[in-house]
């Protein structure tokens, strides 16, 4: 069968829904999935509605996680950090497409190790690449042939990005700030241990629509 027969419907129509809004999506970034909504919900639990908070989304892709936060918390501002120039274009489009006041969100083009805004943030969230490298070839054609590989491949054990972000967060985040991750269904224990070993406290977990472990939050001490 032709690869085009497996093209995701979201790429064909050019958009997808998330919570109560729509974002534009294509092959430049990972397609937003409703399972990720629990990540946003866990982050929102840490953000009072009446506070001026600053939020960062590392590996923002389409920008959907940060956009959901900013729509739900009208006093919040944030930045999407993204190394892919193609994904940056998409995040910029969605920033203007979704937000009534697009200047509440900025986009930083570069890696999270190059980004210097860690200490400003009250909440940092990320849906990093977390699939083991040896699993990538077994994924459905809709995923492995159309989603950006660097948004999927988490290294030999799927934890490379978590180690990187947690290490940087432990060094640079301010005390009391929250770190929120999307995780693979079987990564709760491993990511929890990485956070605890780095000195993060008050770990909380959330499940996705299918009942799988899908999100973790922790506080920088």
N, C-alpha and C. Protein backbone atom coordinates (compact mmCIF):
# COMPACT_ATOMS: atom_id res chain seq x y z
N UNK A 1 0.84 -1.20 0.00
CA UNK A 1 0.00 0.00 0.00
C UNK A 1 0.87 1.25 0.00
N UNK A 2 0.36 2.28 -0.66
CA UNK A 2 1.09 3.54 -0.69
C UNK A 2 1.10 4.17 0.68
N UNK A 3 2.24 4.83 1.03
CA UNK A 3 2.34 5.51 2.32
C UNK A 3 1.24 6.55 2.47
N UNK A 4 0.86 7.18 1.33
CA UNK A 4 -0.15 8.23 1.38
C UNK A 4 -1.49 7.71 1.88
N UNK A 5 -1.73 6.41 1.76
CA UNK A 5 -2.99 5.84 2.23
C UNK A 5 -3.08 5.87 3.76
N UNK A 6 -1.93 6.01 4.42
CA UNK A 6 -1.90 6.04 5.87
C UNK A 6 -1.81 7.47 6.41
N UNK A 7 -1.91 8.46 5.55
CA UNK A 7 -1.77 9.84 5.99
C UNK A 7 -2.83 10.16 7.04
N UNK A 8 -2.42 10.70 8.19
CA UNK A 8 -3.38 10.99 9.26
C UNK A 8 -4.46 11.97 8.80
N UNK A 9 -5.66 11.75 9.26
CA UNK A 9 -6.78 12.63 8.88
C UNK A 9 -6.50 14.07 9.31
N UNK A 10 -5.77 14.23 10.41
CA UNK A 10 -5.46 15.58 10.88
C UNK A 10 -4.58 16.33 9.88
N UNK A 11 -3.70 15.59 9.19
CA UNK A 11 -2.87 16.22 8.18
C UNK A 11 -3.68 16.53 6.92
N UNK A 12 -4.64 15.71 6.64
CA UNK A 12 -5.48 15.92 5.45
C UNK A 12 -6.34 17.16 5.60
N UNK A 13 -6.96 17.31 6.78
CA UNK A 13 -7.84 18.48 6.99
C UNK A 13 -7.07 19.68 7.54
N UNK A 14 -5.87 19.43 8.07
CA UNK A 14 -5.00 20.53 8.49
C UNK A 14 -5.28 21.09 9.87
N UNK A 15 -6.09 20.43 10.65
CA UNK A 15 -6.37 20.91 11.99
C UNK A 15 -6.89 19.77 12.86
N UNK A 16 -6.90 20.02 14.17
CA UNK A 16 -7.46 19.05 15.11
C UNK A 16 -7.96 19.78 16.34
N UNK A 17 -8.84 19.15 17.08
CA UNK A 17 -9.40 19.77 18.28
C UNK A 17 -8.62 19.33 19.51
N UNK A 18 -8.62 20.20 20.52
CA UNK A 18 -7.98 19.93 21.79
C UNK A 18 -8.75 20.73 22.83
N UNK A 19 -9.24 20.07 23.88
CA UNK A 19 -10.16 20.72 24.79
C UNK A 19 -11.29 21.37 23.98
N UNK A 20 -11.47 22.68 24.12
CA UNK A 20 -12.59 23.34 23.46
C UNK A 20 -12.12 24.27 22.33
N UNK A 21 -10.94 23.99 21.78
CA UNK A 21 -10.46 24.84 20.69
C UNK A 21 -9.79 24.00 19.62
N UNK A 22 -9.44 24.64 18.53
CA UNK A 22 -8.85 23.96 17.38
C UNK A 22 -7.48 24.55 17.07
N UNK A 23 -6.53 23.67 16.74
CA UNK A 23 -5.21 24.14 16.31
C UNK A 23 -4.92 23.59 14.92
N UNK A 24 -4.09 24.32 14.22
CA UNK A 24 -3.63 23.85 12.92
C UNK A 24 -2.48 22.86 13.12
N UNK A 25 -2.50 21.79 12.35
CA UNK A 25 -1.48 20.76 12.52
C UNK A 25 -1.13 20.13 11.17
N UNK A 26 0.13 19.75 11.04
CA UNK A 26 0.61 19.08 9.83
C UNK A 26 1.90 18.34 10.19
N UNK A 27 2.65 17.94 9.20
CA UNK A 27 3.82 17.09 9.43
C UNK A 27 4.98 17.82 10.11
N UNK A 28 4.85 19.12 10.35
CA UNK A 28 5.93 19.87 10.98
C UNK A 28 6.04 19.60 12.48
N UNK A 29 4.99 19.05 13.09
CA UNK A 29 5.02 18.82 14.54
C UNK A 29 4.11 17.65 14.88
N UNK A 30 4.30 17.12 16.07
CA UNK A 30 3.48 16.01 16.56
C UNK A 30 2.00 16.40 16.59
N UNK A 31 1.13 15.51 16.14
CA UNK A 31 -0.30 15.76 16.18
C UNK A 31 -0.77 15.77 17.65
N UNK A 32 -1.45 16.82 18.09
CA UNK A 32 -1.99 16.82 19.45
C UNK A 32 -2.99 15.69 19.64
N UNK A 33 -2.94 15.06 20.81
CA UNK A 33 -3.85 13.95 21.12
C UNK A 33 -4.60 14.24 22.41
N UNK A 34 -5.83 13.75 22.46
CA UNK A 34 -6.66 14.05 23.62
C UNK A 34 -6.10 13.45 24.90
N UNK A 35 -5.29 12.40 24.80
CA UNK A 35 -4.66 11.84 26.00
C UNK A 35 -3.77 12.88 26.69
N UNK A 36 -3.28 13.85 25.93
CA UNK A 36 -2.41 14.87 26.51
C UNK A 36 -3.20 15.90 27.34
N UNK A 37 -4.51 15.88 27.24
CA UNK A 37 -5.30 16.85 28.01
C UNK A 37 -5.10 16.68 29.51
N UNK A 38 -4.79 15.45 29.96
CA UNK A 38 -4.57 15.24 31.39
C UNK A 38 -3.29 15.93 31.85
N UNK A 39 -2.33 16.15 30.95
CA UNK A 39 -1.12 16.88 31.29
C UNK A 39 -1.47 18.33 31.59
N UNK A 40 -2.30 18.92 30.75
CA UNK A 40 -2.76 20.29 30.96
C UNK A 40 -3.56 20.40 32.25
N UNK A 41 -4.43 19.44 32.48
CA UNK A 41 -5.25 19.47 33.70
C UNK A 41 -4.40 19.39 34.95
N UNK A 42 -3.36 18.56 34.92
CA UNK A 42 -2.47 18.45 36.07
C UNK A 42 -1.70 19.76 36.28
N UNK A 43 -1.29 20.40 35.19
CA UNK A 43 -0.61 21.69 35.29
C UNK A 43 -1.56 22.76 35.84
N UNK A 44 -2.80 22.76 35.36
CA UNK A 44 -3.77 23.76 35.80
C UNK A 44 -4.06 23.63 37.30
N UNK A 45 -3.95 22.43 37.82
CA UNK A 45 -4.13 22.23 39.26
C UNK A 45 -3.13 23.02 40.07
N UNK A 46 -2.00 23.37 39.46
CA UNK A 46 -0.94 24.10 40.17
C UNK A 46 -1.03 25.61 39.93
N UNK A 47 -2.00 26.07 39.15
CA UNK A 47 -2.05 27.48 38.74
C UNK A 47 -3.37 28.11 39.20
N UNK A 48 -3.40 28.90 40.26
CA UNK A 48 -4.62 29.60 40.67
C UNK A 48 -5.10 30.53 39.56
N UNK A 49 -6.41 30.65 39.42
CA UNK A 49 -6.98 31.44 38.32
C UNK A 49 -6.64 32.92 38.41
N UNK A 50 -6.40 33.42 39.62
CA UNK A 50 -6.25 34.86 39.80
C UNK A 50 -4.80 35.31 39.91
N UNK A 51 -3.85 34.45 39.54
CA UNK A 51 -2.44 34.82 39.69
C UNK A 51 -1.77 35.05 38.34
N UNK A 52 -0.84 36.00 38.33
CA UNK A 52 -0.04 36.26 37.14
C UNK A 52 1.14 35.29 37.14
N UNK A 53 1.02 34.21 36.40
CA UNK A 53 2.08 33.20 36.38
C UNK A 53 2.74 33.17 35.01
N UNK A 54 3.98 32.66 35.00
CA UNK A 54 4.70 32.49 33.75
C UNK A 54 4.95 31.01 33.53
N UNK A 55 4.59 30.53 32.34
CA UNK A 55 4.62 29.11 32.02
C UNK A 55 5.50 28.88 30.79
N UNK A 56 6.30 27.84 30.82
CA UNK A 56 7.10 27.45 29.65
C UNK A 56 6.70 26.05 29.21
N UNK A 57 6.69 25.85 27.90
CA UNK A 57 6.41 24.53 27.31
C UNK A 57 7.63 24.13 26.50
N UNK A 58 8.35 23.11 26.98
CA UNK A 58 9.59 22.70 26.34
C UNK A 58 9.30 21.67 25.26
N UNK A 59 9.74 21.97 24.03
CA UNK A 59 9.40 21.14 22.88
C UNK A 59 7.96 21.37 22.49
N UNK A 60 7.60 22.62 22.30
CA UNK A 60 6.19 23.02 22.21
C UNK A 60 5.46 22.50 20.98
N UNK A 61 6.18 22.20 19.89
CA UNK A 61 5.51 21.66 18.70
C UNK A 61 4.46 22.61 18.15
N UNK A 62 3.22 22.15 18.11
CA UNK A 62 2.12 23.01 17.65
C UNK A 62 1.81 24.14 18.62
N UNK A 63 2.32 24.03 19.86
CA UNK A 63 2.02 25.00 20.90
C UNK A 63 0.80 24.65 21.72
N UNK A 64 0.20 23.48 21.49
CA UNK A 64 -1.13 23.19 22.01
C UNK A 64 -1.19 23.14 23.53
N UNK A 65 -0.18 22.57 24.19
CA UNK A 65 -0.23 22.48 25.65
C UNK A 65 -0.21 23.87 26.29
N UNK A 66 0.69 24.71 25.81
CA UNK A 66 0.77 26.06 26.35
C UNK A 66 -0.48 26.87 26.02
N UNK A 67 -0.98 26.72 24.82
CA UNK A 67 -2.19 27.44 24.42
C UNK A 67 -3.38 27.06 25.32
N UNK A 68 -3.48 25.78 25.66
CA UNK A 68 -4.56 25.33 26.54
C UNK A 68 -4.44 25.97 27.92
N UNK A 69 -3.22 26.07 28.43
CA UNK A 69 -2.98 26.72 29.72
C UNK A 69 -3.40 28.19 29.66
N UNK A 70 -2.95 28.87 28.62
CA UNK A 70 -3.21 30.31 28.52
C UNK A 70 -4.69 30.62 28.30
N UNK A 71 -5.39 29.73 27.63
CA UNK A 71 -6.83 29.93 27.45
C UNK A 71 -7.59 29.74 28.77
N UNK A 72 -7.09 28.83 29.60
CA UNK A 72 -7.77 28.53 30.86
C UNK A 72 -7.38 29.49 31.99
N UNK A 73 -6.20 30.10 31.88
CA UNK A 73 -5.71 31.02 32.90
C UNK A 73 -5.40 32.36 32.24
N UNK A 74 -6.37 33.26 32.26
CA UNK A 74 -6.30 34.49 31.47
C UNK A 74 -5.21 35.45 31.92
N UNK A 75 -4.71 35.29 33.15
CA UNK A 75 -3.64 36.16 33.63
C UNK A 75 -2.25 35.56 33.39
N UNK A 76 -2.21 34.37 32.87
CA UNK A 76 -0.93 33.70 32.62
C UNK A 76 -0.30 34.20 31.33
N UNK A 77 1.03 34.12 31.30
CA UNK A 77 1.80 34.36 30.10
C UNK A 77 2.77 33.20 29.93
N UNK A 78 3.32 33.04 28.73
CA UNK A 78 4.19 31.89 28.57
C UNK A 78 5.06 31.94 27.33
N UNK A 79 5.97 30.96 27.27
CA UNK A 79 6.87 30.82 26.13
C UNK A 79 6.91 29.36 25.72
N UNK A 80 6.89 29.14 24.42
CA UNK A 80 7.09 27.81 23.87
C UNK A 80 8.52 27.69 23.38
N UNK A 81 9.23 26.68 23.86
CA UNK A 81 10.63 26.47 23.48
C UNK A 81 10.68 25.33 22.47
N UNK A 82 11.30 25.58 21.32
CA UNK A 82 11.25 24.60 20.23
C UNK A 82 12.50 24.72 19.36
N UNK A 83 13.18 23.59 19.12
CA UNK A 83 14.41 23.61 18.32
C UNK A 83 14.15 23.52 16.83
N UNK A 84 12.97 23.00 16.43
CA UNK A 84 12.66 22.80 15.01
C UNK A 84 12.11 24.08 14.39
N UNK A 85 12.79 24.57 13.35
CA UNK A 85 12.32 25.77 12.67
C UNK A 85 10.95 25.57 12.05
N UNK A 86 10.69 24.35 11.56
CA UNK A 86 9.39 24.06 10.95
C UNK A 86 8.28 24.08 12.00
N UNK A 87 8.54 23.48 13.15
CA UNK A 87 7.54 23.48 14.22
C UNK A 87 7.32 24.89 14.75
N UNK A 88 8.37 25.70 14.80
CA UNK A 88 8.25 27.09 15.25
C UNK A 88 7.23 27.84 14.40
N UNK A 89 7.30 27.63 13.08
CA UNK A 89 6.34 28.28 12.18
C UNK A 89 4.91 27.90 12.54
N UNK A 90 4.71 26.63 12.85
CA UNK A 90 3.37 26.14 13.19
C UNK A 90 2.90 26.71 14.53
N UNK A 91 3.80 26.75 15.51
CA UNK A 91 3.45 27.31 16.82
C UNK A 91 3.10 28.80 16.69
N UNK A 92 3.84 29.52 15.87
CA UNK A 92 3.55 30.94 15.65
C UNK A 92 2.17 31.12 15.01
N UNK A 93 1.85 30.27 14.04
CA UNK A 93 0.53 30.32 13.41
C UNK A 93 -0.57 30.09 14.44
N UNK A 94 -0.39 29.08 15.29
CA UNK A 94 -1.41 28.76 16.28
C UNK A 94 -1.52 29.81 17.37
N UNK A 95 -0.40 30.42 17.73
CA UNK A 95 -0.42 31.50 18.71
C UNK A 95 -1.37 32.62 18.26
N UNK A 96 -1.28 32.95 16.99
CA UNK A 96 -2.13 34.02 16.44
C UNK A 96 -3.55 33.52 16.15
N UNK A 97 -3.67 32.24 15.88
CA UNK A 97 -4.95 31.64 15.50
C UNK A 97 -5.85 31.40 16.71
N UNK A 98 -5.24 31.04 17.86
CA UNK A 98 -6.01 30.60 19.02
C UNK A 98 -6.24 31.70 20.05
N UNK A 99 -5.21 32.51 20.30
CA UNK A 99 -5.28 33.47 21.40
C UNK A 99 -5.88 34.81 20.96
N UNK A 100 -6.80 35.33 21.76
CA UNK A 100 -7.35 36.66 21.49
C UNK A 100 -6.27 37.72 21.64
N UNK A 101 -5.33 37.47 22.56
CA UNK A 101 -4.18 38.36 22.76
C UNK A 101 -2.90 37.55 22.55
N UNK A 102 -2.47 37.43 21.30
CA UNK A 102 -1.33 36.56 20.98
C UNK A 102 -0.04 36.94 21.69
N UNK A 103 0.10 38.21 22.14
CA UNK A 103 1.33 38.61 22.78
C UNK A 103 1.50 38.01 24.18
N UNK A 104 0.51 37.29 24.67
CA UNK A 104 0.66 36.57 25.94
C UNK A 104 1.58 35.36 25.79
N UNK A 105 1.88 34.98 24.56
CA UNK A 105 2.74 33.84 24.29
C UNK A 105 3.86 34.27 23.33
N UNK A 106 5.07 33.85 23.66
CA UNK A 106 6.20 34.03 22.75
C UNK A 106 6.76 32.66 22.40
N UNK A 107 7.61 32.62 21.40
CA UNK A 107 8.22 31.35 20.98
C UNK A 107 9.73 31.55 20.90
N UNK A 108 10.46 30.64 21.54
CA UNK A 108 11.92 30.67 21.53
C UNK A 108 12.42 29.58 20.60
N UNK A 109 13.23 29.96 19.61
CA UNK A 109 13.77 28.99 18.67
C UNK A 109 15.14 28.53 19.17
N UNK A 110 15.19 27.32 19.67
CA UNK A 110 16.44 26.75 20.17
C UNK A 110 16.14 25.59 21.09
N UNK A 111 17.18 24.95 21.59
CA UNK A 111 17.00 23.81 22.48
C UNK A 111 16.73 24.30 23.90
N UNK A 112 16.20 23.41 24.74
CA UNK A 112 15.94 23.83 26.12
C UNK A 112 17.24 24.03 26.89
N UNK A 113 18.35 23.47 26.41
CA UNK A 113 19.64 23.73 27.06
C UNK A 113 20.18 25.11 26.68
N UNK A 114 19.74 25.66 25.54
CA UNK A 114 20.14 27.01 25.13
C UNK A 114 19.25 28.09 25.76
N UNK A 115 18.06 27.70 26.15
CA UNK A 115 17.08 28.65 26.69
C UNK A 115 17.49 29.07 28.10
N UNK A 116 17.33 30.36 28.42
CA UNK A 116 17.82 30.89 29.69
C UNK A 116 16.69 31.36 30.61
N UNK A 117 15.45 30.95 30.32
CA UNK A 117 14.32 31.47 31.10
C UNK A 117 13.85 30.61 32.25
N UNK A 118 14.63 29.60 32.61
CA UNK A 118 14.19 28.65 33.63
C UNK A 118 13.76 29.32 34.93
N UNK A 119 14.57 30.27 35.39
CA UNK A 119 14.33 30.88 36.70
C UNK A 119 13.10 31.78 36.73
N UNK A 120 12.59 32.18 35.57
CA UNK A 120 11.42 33.05 35.51
C UNK A 120 10.11 32.27 35.70
N UNK A 121 10.15 30.96 35.56
CA UNK A 121 8.92 30.19 35.38
C UNK A 121 8.31 29.71 36.70
N UNK A 122 7.01 29.80 36.76
CA UNK A 122 6.25 29.21 37.86
C UNK A 122 5.88 27.76 37.54
N UNK A 123 5.68 27.49 36.26
CA UNK A 123 5.36 26.14 35.79
C UNK A 123 6.13 25.88 34.50
N UNK A 124 6.76 24.72 34.42
CA UNK A 124 7.39 24.26 33.18
C UNK A 124 6.76 22.92 32.84
N UNK A 125 6.23 22.81 31.63
CA UNK A 125 5.65 21.55 31.21
C UNK A 125 6.28 21.08 29.91
N UNK A 126 6.18 19.78 29.66
CA UNK A 126 6.78 19.24 28.45
C UNK A 126 6.15 17.89 28.11
N UNK A 127 5.94 17.71 26.82
CA UNK A 127 5.64 16.40 26.27
C UNK A 127 6.84 16.02 25.41
N UNK A 128 7.90 15.51 26.04
CA UNK A 128 9.14 15.26 25.30
C UNK A 128 9.07 13.96 24.53
N UNK A 129 10.02 13.73 23.63
CA UNK A 129 10.08 12.41 22.97
C UNK A 129 10.35 11.34 24.00
N UNK A 130 9.52 10.28 24.04
CA UNK A 130 9.70 9.28 25.09
C UNK A 130 9.55 7.83 24.61
N UNK A 131 9.50 7.61 23.31
CA UNK A 131 9.42 6.24 22.79
C UNK A 131 10.83 5.69 22.63
N UNK A 132 11.06 4.46 23.08
CA UNK A 132 12.37 3.83 22.93
C UNK A 132 12.74 3.70 21.45
N UNK A 133 14.00 3.92 21.16
CA UNK A 133 14.45 3.90 19.76
C UNK A 133 14.09 2.59 19.06
N UNK A 134 14.19 1.45 19.77
CA UNK A 134 13.94 0.17 19.12
C UNK A 134 12.45 -0.09 18.88
N UNK A 135 11.60 0.74 19.47
CA UNK A 135 10.16 0.59 19.28
C UNK A 135 9.67 1.37 18.06
N UNK A 136 10.41 2.38 17.65
CA UNK A 136 9.97 3.26 16.56
C UNK A 136 9.57 2.48 15.30
N UNK A 137 10.35 1.49 14.85
CA UNK A 137 9.97 0.77 13.62
C UNK A 137 8.67 -0.02 13.74
N UNK A 138 8.22 -0.31 14.96
CA UNK A 138 7.00 -1.09 15.15
C UNK A 138 5.75 -0.23 15.22
N UNK A 139 5.91 1.09 15.21
CA UNK A 139 4.75 1.98 15.30
C UNK A 139 3.91 1.92 14.04
N UNK A 140 2.68 2.33 14.14
CA UNK A 140 1.79 2.33 12.97
C UNK A 140 2.33 3.28 11.90
N UNK A 141 2.04 3.02 10.62
CA UNK A 141 2.52 3.90 9.56
C UNK A 141 2.07 5.34 9.74
N UNK A 142 0.87 5.53 10.31
CA UNK A 142 0.36 6.88 10.53
C UNK A 142 1.28 7.69 11.44
N UNK A 143 1.97 6.98 12.32
CA UNK A 143 2.88 7.65 13.26
C UNK A 143 4.30 7.69 12.71
N UNK A 144 4.87 6.52 12.42
CA UNK A 144 6.30 6.48 12.08
C UNK A 144 6.61 7.13 10.73
N UNK A 145 5.63 7.16 9.81
CA UNK A 145 5.89 7.72 8.48
C UNK A 145 5.51 9.19 8.36
N UNK A 146 4.78 9.73 9.33
CA UNK A 146 4.27 11.09 9.17
C UNK A 146 4.60 12.03 10.33
N UNK A 147 4.90 11.48 11.52
CA UNK A 147 5.25 12.33 12.65
C UNK A 147 6.76 12.58 12.65
N UNK A 148 7.22 13.76 13.09
CA UNK A 148 8.66 14.03 13.12
C UNK A 148 9.37 13.05 14.06
N UNK A 149 10.42 12.43 13.58
CA UNK A 149 11.13 11.42 14.37
C UNK A 149 11.68 12.01 15.67
N UNK A 150 12.17 13.25 15.60
CA UNK A 150 12.77 13.83 16.81
C UNK A 150 11.73 14.18 17.87
N UNK A 151 10.46 14.11 17.52
CA UNK A 151 9.40 14.30 18.52
C UNK A 151 8.96 12.98 19.13
N UNK A 152 9.48 11.88 18.61
CA UNK A 152 9.10 10.54 19.06
C UNK A 152 10.22 9.82 19.80
N UNK A 153 11.45 9.91 19.29
CA UNK A 153 12.55 9.05 19.72
C UNK A 153 13.16 9.55 21.03
N UNK A 154 12.94 8.77 22.10
CA UNK A 154 13.44 9.14 23.41
C UNK A 154 14.75 8.47 23.78
N UNK A 155 15.43 7.88 22.81
CA UNK A 155 16.70 7.22 23.10
C UNK A 155 16.52 5.75 23.46
N UNK A 156 17.61 5.11 23.85
CA UNK A 156 17.61 3.67 24.06
C UNK A 156 16.59 3.20 25.08
N UNK A 157 16.39 3.99 26.16
CA UNK A 157 15.40 3.59 27.17
C UNK A 157 14.21 4.52 27.23
N UNK A 158 14.12 5.46 26.31
CA UNK A 158 13.00 6.39 26.27
C UNK A 158 13.07 7.53 27.26
N UNK A 159 14.17 7.62 28.01
CA UNK A 159 14.24 8.58 29.12
C UNK A 159 15.26 9.70 28.90
N UNK A 160 15.87 9.76 27.72
CA UNK A 160 16.93 10.75 27.48
C UNK A 160 16.46 12.17 27.75
N UNK A 161 15.32 12.55 27.21
CA UNK A 161 14.83 13.93 27.37
C UNK A 161 14.48 14.23 28.82
N UNK A 162 13.91 13.25 29.52
CA UNK A 162 13.58 13.47 30.93
C UNK A 162 14.84 13.75 31.76
N UNK A 163 15.87 12.97 31.54
CA UNK A 163 17.12 13.20 32.28
C UNK A 163 17.65 14.60 32.01
N UNK A 164 17.58 15.01 30.75
CA UNK A 164 18.09 16.31 30.34
C UNK A 164 17.30 17.43 31.02
N UNK A 165 15.98 17.39 30.89
CA UNK A 165 15.13 18.44 31.44
C UNK A 165 15.19 18.47 32.97
N UNK A 166 15.14 17.31 33.59
CA UNK A 166 15.18 17.26 35.06
C UNK A 166 16.51 17.78 35.58
N UNK A 167 17.59 17.44 34.91
CA UNK A 167 18.90 17.94 35.32
C UNK A 167 18.99 19.46 35.21
N UNK A 168 18.51 20.00 34.10
CA UNK A 168 18.51 21.45 33.91
C UNK A 168 17.56 22.13 34.89
N UNK A 169 16.40 21.50 35.11
CA UNK A 169 15.44 22.08 36.05
C UNK A 169 15.96 22.11 37.47
N UNK A 170 16.62 21.03 37.87
CA UNK A 170 17.18 20.97 39.23
C UNK A 170 18.23 22.06 39.43
N UNK A 171 18.92 22.41 38.38
CA UNK A 171 19.98 23.42 38.46
C UNK A 171 19.44 24.84 38.37
N UNK A 172 18.39 25.06 37.54
CA UNK A 172 18.02 26.43 37.19
C UNK A 172 16.62 26.88 37.64
N UNK A 173 15.70 25.96 37.92
CA UNK A 173 14.35 26.38 38.30
C UNK A 173 14.35 27.02 39.69
N UNK A 174 13.44 27.95 39.91
CA UNK A 174 13.33 28.57 41.22
C UNK A 174 12.58 27.64 42.18
N UNK A 175 12.86 27.76 43.45
CA UNK A 175 12.20 26.95 44.46
C UNK A 175 10.69 27.20 44.43
N UNK A 176 9.92 26.13 44.51
CA UNK A 176 8.47 26.24 44.50
C UNK A 176 7.84 26.17 43.13
N UNK A 177 8.66 26.18 42.08
CA UNK A 177 8.12 26.06 40.72
C UNK A 177 7.76 24.60 40.43
N UNK A 178 6.82 24.42 39.52
CA UNK A 178 6.30 23.09 39.20
C UNK A 178 6.85 22.62 37.85
N UNK A 179 7.19 21.34 37.80
CA UNK A 179 7.60 20.69 36.56
C UNK A 179 6.57 19.61 36.23
N UNK A 180 6.01 19.66 35.02
CA UNK A 180 4.93 18.76 34.64
C UNK A 180 5.30 18.07 33.33
N UNK A 181 5.22 16.74 33.31
CA UNK A 181 5.59 15.95 32.13
C UNK A 181 4.42 15.12 31.63
N UNK A 182 4.36 14.93 30.31
CA UNK A 182 3.67 13.77 29.76
C UNK A 182 4.66 12.62 29.77
N UNK A 183 4.16 11.40 30.04
CA UNK A 183 5.02 10.22 30.08
C UNK A 183 4.40 9.09 29.28
N UNK A 184 5.22 8.11 28.93
CA UNK A 184 4.71 6.89 28.34
C UNK A 184 3.96 6.07 29.38
N UNK A 185 3.08 5.19 28.92
CA UNK A 185 2.19 4.44 29.82
C UNK A 185 2.95 3.60 30.84
N UNK A 186 4.22 3.24 30.54
CA UNK A 186 5.00 2.38 31.42
C UNK A 186 6.18 3.10 32.06
N UNK A 187 6.13 4.44 32.09
CA UNK A 187 7.29 5.21 32.55
C UNK A 187 7.08 5.91 33.90
N UNK A 188 5.95 5.69 34.54
CA UNK A 188 5.66 6.38 35.80
C UNK A 188 6.76 6.18 36.83
N UNK A 189 7.15 4.94 37.06
CA UNK A 189 8.15 4.62 38.08
C UNK A 189 9.50 5.23 37.74
N UNK A 190 9.93 5.08 36.50
CA UNK A 190 11.25 5.55 36.11
C UNK A 190 11.36 7.07 36.19
N UNK A 191 10.36 7.78 35.67
CA UNK A 191 10.41 9.25 35.69
C UNK A 191 10.23 9.77 37.11
N UNK A 192 9.39 9.11 37.90
CA UNK A 192 9.24 9.50 39.31
C UNK A 192 10.57 9.39 40.05
N UNK A 193 11.31 8.32 39.78
CA UNK A 193 12.60 8.14 40.44
C UNK A 193 13.61 9.19 40.00
N UNK A 194 13.59 9.54 38.71
CA UNK A 194 14.49 10.61 38.24
C UNK A 194 14.19 11.93 38.94
N UNK A 195 12.91 12.24 39.10
CA UNK A 195 12.52 13.48 39.77
C UNK A 195 12.92 13.46 41.25
N UNK A 196 12.63 12.37 41.92
CA UNK A 196 12.96 12.26 43.35
C UNK A 196 14.47 12.32 43.57
N UNK A 197 15.23 11.62 42.73
CA UNK A 197 16.68 11.60 42.87
C UNK A 197 17.29 12.99 42.65
N UNK A 198 16.60 13.83 41.86
CA UNK A 198 17.09 15.18 41.59
C UNK A 198 16.61 16.19 42.64
N UNK A 199 15.86 15.72 43.64
CA UNK A 199 15.42 16.59 44.72
C UNK A 199 14.05 17.21 44.56
N UNK A 200 13.32 16.81 43.52
CA UNK A 200 11.95 17.32 43.37
C UNK A 200 11.03 16.60 44.36
N UNK A 201 10.02 17.32 44.84
CA UNK A 201 9.12 16.80 45.86
C UNK A 201 7.66 16.87 45.42
N UNK A 202 6.80 16.32 46.26
CA UNK A 202 5.34 16.41 46.10
C UNK A 202 4.89 15.92 44.72
N UNK A 203 5.32 14.71 44.37
CA UNK A 203 4.97 14.15 43.07
C UNK A 203 3.48 13.81 43.01
N UNK A 204 2.87 14.17 41.89
CA UNK A 204 1.47 13.84 41.63
C UNK A 204 1.38 13.21 40.25
N UNK A 205 0.38 12.36 40.06
CA UNK A 205 0.26 11.62 38.81
C UNK A 205 -1.17 11.72 38.28
N UNK A 206 -1.31 11.57 36.98
CA UNK A 206 -2.64 11.58 36.36
C UNK A 206 -2.68 10.55 35.24
N UNK A 207 -3.89 10.06 34.98
CA UNK A 207 -4.09 9.07 33.93
C UNK A 207 -4.83 9.68 32.74
N UNK A 208 -4.63 9.07 31.58
CA UNK A 208 -5.29 9.55 30.37
C UNK A 208 -6.67 8.94 30.24
N UNK A 209 -7.31 9.17 29.10
CA UNK A 209 -8.69 8.72 28.90
C UNK A 209 -8.81 7.21 28.91
N UNK A 210 -7.71 6.51 28.61
CA UNK A 210 -7.72 5.06 28.61
C UNK A 210 -7.31 4.44 29.93
N UNK A 211 -7.09 5.28 30.95
CA UNK A 211 -6.68 4.77 32.25
C UNK A 211 -5.20 4.47 32.38
N UNK A 212 -4.40 4.93 31.42
CA UNK A 212 -2.96 4.73 31.47
C UNK A 212 -2.29 5.89 32.19
N UNK A 213 -1.23 5.60 32.95
CA UNK A 213 -0.44 6.67 33.54
C UNK A 213 0.10 7.53 32.41
N UNK A 214 -0.12 8.86 32.52
CA UNK A 214 0.23 9.72 31.38
C UNK A 214 0.83 11.06 31.79
N UNK A 215 0.78 11.45 33.06
CA UNK A 215 1.30 12.75 33.46
C UNK A 215 1.87 12.69 34.88
N UNK A 216 2.92 13.46 35.10
CA UNK A 216 3.56 13.59 36.41
C UNK A 216 3.85 15.06 36.65
N UNK A 217 3.59 15.52 37.88
CA UNK A 217 4.03 16.85 38.28
C UNK A 217 4.88 16.74 39.54
N UNK A 218 5.79 17.70 39.74
CA UNK A 218 6.64 17.73 40.91
C UNK A 218 7.04 19.17 41.19
N UNK A 219 7.47 19.43 42.41
CA UNK A 219 7.86 20.78 42.83
C UNK A 219 9.36 20.85 43.05
N UNK A 220 9.96 21.91 42.54
CA UNK A 220 11.39 22.15 42.78
C UNK A 220 11.57 22.68 44.20
N UNK A 221 12.44 22.05 44.96
CA UNK A 221 12.65 22.48 46.33
C UNK A 221 13.83 23.44 46.43
